[in-house]
């Protein structure tokens, strides 16, 4: 990792967290990233009382057990206000809580293992036919990488009409649409599989990523002495008509941050081991996806 983000250096711009946070908040507020659709039915008061009651009791028990002081309570208030001011609620929630929600959902799901969506998916990206090369700069840095595979149903039927929506950081750990450097749409695309559900995507290997360090989520993380790093990952939404969309990520063998992901989203089943293709320094990883029929 030569040009990867280094948490010991100051961020490229004092407004990085505010820029990323504001955009992620705008998307969350619009509901565009709620891929599972709006909640059906009204609010059940019993459910509100049970879930909100349990969450509040978790906080109250922390206060009792840790003998939290007024100074600490006031610092907590100020921190919450800063999370709002910087628009970091989606970042904070997706780093520290989404993985538990995903585990609850996964307990009743069939098909390939998934993981969290995170705050950086964007709608409206370019559609490409497989084999596809993701949009990238002429001099896009990083190791050329091919991700290839097939999308099938749980009974093994190839899923013609499947799509693989893929997004990931560049080789410096920045997401297009949320950081200043990469142009809009860089290393993002929706790839249409062939009539056998096969896909082949040409891109660049992403880099490990730190959550923004200049905002309240990153500052709290560092104040606690926790690692702010996510291992390098590809984000994927694998979809096919009549099937539940799989939200997943793929990681890389040997990544120093595997097993210590700030977002707790890495799983052993999701690790790729790309191999040289013999074409320059290009590498290739193969990965199939199994989708569950929608009920
Ligand atoms: C965050 C960033 C990610 O790249 C991701 O996949 C999940 C969460 C975050 O900064 O909140
Ligand atoms: Fe990510």
XYZ file of C-alpha atoms and ligand atoms in Angstrom:
307
model
C 0.000 0.000 0.000
C 1.896 2.988 -1.192
C -0.582 5.782 -1.714
C -3.254 4.613 0.719
C -4.786 7.027 3.233
C -2.617 7.511 6.281
C -4.504 8.378 9.489
C -1.413 10.067 10.947
C -1.478 12.802 8.299
C -4.038 15.568 8.315
C -7.006 15.187 5.979
C -6.773 16.688 2.485
C -9.421 19.252 3.297
C -10.966 20.389 6.580
C -14.407 19.894 5.072
C -14.035 16.243 4.015
C -16.306 14.920 6.751
C -18.853 17.675 6.183
C -18.918 17.040 2.416
C -19.262 13.257 2.712
C -21.652 13.525 5.646
C -23.943 16.087 4.057
C -24.250 14.045 0.875
C -24.883 10.776 2.745
C -27.533 12.534 4.875
C -29.274 13.935 1.793
C -29.462 10.416 0.288
C -30.683 8.823 3.527
C -33.311 11.558 3.994
C -34.674 11.042 0.474
C -35.053 7.328 1.163
C -33.051 6.576 -2.019
C -30.800 4.164 -0.167
C -33.718 2.353 1.476
C -33.525 -0.509 -1.036
C -36.026 -2.602 0.866
C -38.811 -0.063 0.297
C -40.916 1.921 2.774
C -42.144 0.232 5.916
C -45.521 -1.414 5.413
C -48.392 -0.453 7.699
C -48.534 1.990 10.576
C -46.436 2.297 13.700
C -47.178 -0.299 16.370
C -47.010 1.480 19.767
C -46.044 -1.765 21.491
C -43.073 -2.220 19.130
C -41.988 1.407 19.718
C -42.187 0.963 23.471
C -40.273 -2.326 23.357
C -37.466 -1.356 20.970
C -36.981 2.270 22.028
C -37.357 1.218 25.651
C -34.596 -1.397 25.268
C -32.291 1.113 23.512
C -32.815 3.737 26.225
C -32.299 1.176 28.967
C -28.972 0.244 27.303
C -27.853 3.861 27.631
C -29.201 4.218 31.186
C -27.416 1.075 32.291
C -24.149 2.407 30.793
C -24.621 5.584 32.878
C -25.217 3.558 36.040
C -22.491 0.984 35.478
C -19.868 3.512 34.413
C -20.983 6.240 36.875
C -21.147 8.792 34.064
C -20.514 12.368 35.233
C -22.246 15.619 34.208
C -19.054 16.583 32.300
C -19.307 13.366 30.294
C -23.062 13.794 29.750
C -22.472 17.327 28.408
C -19.651 16.074 26.149
C -22.052 13.423 24.816
C -24.669 16.105 24.038
C -22.114 18.191 22.180
C -20.917 15.160 20.250
C -24.475 14.285 19.167
C -25.013 17.860 18.012
C -21.761 17.675 16.000
C -22.937 14.425 14.362
C -26.052 16.292 13.222
C -24.188 19.431 12.164
C -21.785 17.451 9.962
C -24.509 15.199 8.565
C -22.664 12.151 9.915
C -25.681 10.172 11.145
C -25.604 7.774 8.137
C -21.844 7.251 8.548
C -22.016 6.706 12.288
C -25.030 4.366 12.096
C -23.602 2.321 9.203
C -20.223 1.914 10.931
C -21.378 1.087 14.449
C -24.874 -0.416 14.162
C -25.777 -1.583 10.627
C -23.893 -4.899 10.940
C -26.167 -5.996 13.783
C -29.293 -5.180 11.733
C -27.802 -7.125 8.812
C -27.228 -10.153 11.076
C -30.861 -10.076 12.193
C -32.026 -9.946 8.553
C -29.556 -12.655 7.437
C -30.869 -15.160 9.985
C -33.976 -15.726 7.838
C -32.369 -15.395 4.375
C -31.199 -17.986 1.819
C -28.564 -17.641 -0.887
C -25.119 -16.033 -0.829
C -23.855 -14.407 2.356
C -24.315 -10.641 2.409
C -23.158 -7.751 4.567
C -23.867 -4.071 5.148
C -24.744 -1.517 2.452
C -22.823 1.364 4.044
C -23.456 5.048 3.327
C -21.823 5.420 -0.095
C -24.113 3.698 -2.611
C -25.375 6.062 -5.319
C -28.394 5.609 -7.565
C -28.368 6.397 -11.282
C -24.957 5.034 -12.264
C -24.010 4.006 -15.795
C -25.438 0.659 -17.074
C -22.932 -1.529 -18.908
C -23.152 -4.906 -20.670
C -20.827 -7.658 -19.477
C -17.887 -7.874 -20.105
C -17.665 -4.323 -18.763
C -14.992 -1.847 -17.732
C -16.076 0.510 -14.963
C -15.799 4.256 -15.644
C -12.293 5.363 -14.689
C -9.736 8.064 -15.380
C -7.207 7.597 -18.230
C -4.437 7.271 -15.637
C -6.538 5.493 -12.973
C -4.037 4.293 -10.345
C -3.994 0.803 -8.868
C -3.736 -2.845 -9.894
C -6.003 -3.761 -12.819
C -8.482 -6.341 -11.543
C -11.173 -8.542 -13.082
C -14.115 -9.795 -11.033
C -16.009 -12.552 -12.840
C -18.727 -15.041 -11.985
C -22.280 -16.212 -12.433
C -25.580 -15.365 -10.778
C -27.915 -18.309 -10.146
C -31.057 -19.083 -8.184
C -30.877 -21.326 -5.092
C -31.807 -24.333 -7.318
C -28.818 -23.596 -9.601
C -30.781 -22.029 -12.479
C -28.695 -19.317 -14.204
C -30.412 -15.944 -13.854
C -30.564 -14.182 -17.205
C -31.378 -10.516 -16.599
C -29.278 -10.360 -13.416
C -27.376 -7.148 -12.717
C -24.331 -6.448 -10.564
C -24.288 -2.893 -9.186
C -20.697 -2.337 -8.056
C -18.986 0.604 -6.337
C -15.694 0.912 -4.511
C -12.888 3.294 -3.595
C -10.020 4.123 -5.883
C -6.495 2.939 -5.079
C -6.100 5.901 -2.686
C -9.183 4.946 -0.649
C -11.572 7.645 -1.945
C -15.181 7.182 -3.116
C -16.417 9.142 -6.132
C -19.382 11.352 -5.225
C -18.140 11.776 -1.634
C -14.512 12.885 -1.908
C -13.028 15.664 -4.012
C -10.502 13.702 -6.070
C -12.345 11.058 -8.122
C -14.687 12.416 -10.840
C -18.433 11.692 -10.650
C -19.269 8.068 -11.426
C -15.653 6.877 -11.114
C -15.443 3.132 -10.327
C -19.227 2.771 -10.143
C -21.564 0.968 -12.528
C -24.481 -1.415 -12.984
C -23.322 -4.397 -15.048
C -25.900 -6.469 -16.961
C -25.063 -10.175 -16.965
C -25.319 -12.316 -20.119
C -28.133 -14.811 -20.765
C -26.391 -17.313 -18.471
C -26.187 -14.808 -15.615
C -22.437 -14.453 -16.171
C -20.551 -11.222 -15.546
C -16.991 -9.996 -16.058
C -16.058 -6.619 -14.591
C -12.765 -4.848 -15.250
C -11.742 -2.345 -12.602
C -8.895 -1.409 -10.265
C -8.186 -3.033 -6.901
C -9.533 -0.740 -4.141
C -7.525 0.315 -1.071
C -8.225 0.138 2.662
C -10.277 3.115 3.756
C -10.565 5.143 6.949
C -13.878 6.630 7.926
C -13.500 10.443 7.710
C -11.148 11.444 10.534
C -12.061 15.117 10.665
C -15.670 14.542 11.768
C -17.215 13.473 15.092
C -17.453 9.750 14.195
C -13.750 9.516 13.343
C -12.768 11.716 16.285
C -14.737 9.575 18.740
C -13.204 6.439 17.196
C -9.696 7.773 17.645
C -10.426 9.174 21.111
C -11.395 5.624 22.139
C -8.164 4.275 20.633
C -10.072 2.164 18.090
C -8.867 1.614 14.553
C -10.708 3.828 12.033
C -9.875 1.502 9.129
C -12.049 -0.631 6.889
C -10.241 -3.359 4.929
C -10.267 -2.778 1.145
C -13.621 -3.856 -0.266
C -15.884 -3.950 -3.291
C -19.540 -3.125 -2.655
C -22.146 -5.087 -4.621
C -25.894 -5.188 -5.117
C -26.710 -8.345 -7.062
C -30.263 -8.279 -8.426
C -32.502 -10.354 -10.685
C -36.240 -10.174 -11.448
C -38.292 -12.134 -8.918
C -35.365 -12.482 -6.506
C -34.289 -10.734 -3.320
C -31.464 -8.302 -4.032
C -28.235 -9.382 -2.354
C -26.317 -6.576 -0.609
C -22.721 -7.640 -0.149
C -19.057 -6.691 -0.054
C -15.934 -8.576 -1.101
C -12.585 -8.303 0.691
C -9.036 -9.456 -0.127
C -6.840 -12.150 1.410
C -3.880 -10.684 3.278
C -5.493 -7.297 3.941
C -4.003 -5.974 7.211
C -7.408 -4.750 8.412
C -9.348 -8.015 7.946
C -10.791 -9.051 11.298
C -10.454 -5.499 12.609
C -12.997 -3.711 10.408
C -14.312 -0.531 12.076
C -17.707 -1.351 10.520
C -17.566 -5.041 11.629
C -18.776 -5.958 8.122
C -16.065 -8.391 6.993
C -16.901 -12.097 6.973
C -14.616 -15.037 6.095
C -17.020 -16.106 3.294
C -16.502 -12.754 1.580
C -12.740 -12.878 1.004
C -11.303 -12.974 -2.527
C -7.837 -14.217 -3.447
C -7.162 -12.600 -6.842
C -4.544 -14.314 -8.987
C -2.266 -12.875 -11.714
C -3.674 -13.273 -15.232
C -0.253 -12.906 -16.899
C -1.444 -9.699 -18.595
C 0.904 -7.119 -17.009
C 0.127 -6.808 -13.311
C -3.561 -7.610 -13.836
C -5.275 -9.939 -11.339
C -8.546 -11.867 -11.506
C -10.986 -13.166 -8.888
C -13.962 -15.428 -9.551
C -17.071 -15.302 -7.411
C -20.576 -16.687 -8.024
C -23.732 -15.392 -6.369
C -26.878 -17.290 -5.394
C -30.121 -15.331 -5.065
C -33.167 -16.322 -3.060
C -36.568 -16.244 -4.746
C -38.729 -13.364 -3.541
C -41.622 -14.532 -1.423
C -18.607 3.586 5.998
C -17.782 3.566 4.907
C -17.746 2.486 4.081
O -16.960 2.426 2.984
C -18.572 1.411 4.325
O -18.513 0.409 3.448
C -19.380 1.399 5.438
C -19.409 2.501 6.277
C -18.663 4.809 6.846
O -17.776 5.665 6.728
O -19.642 4.945 7.589
Fe -17.341 1.072 1.683
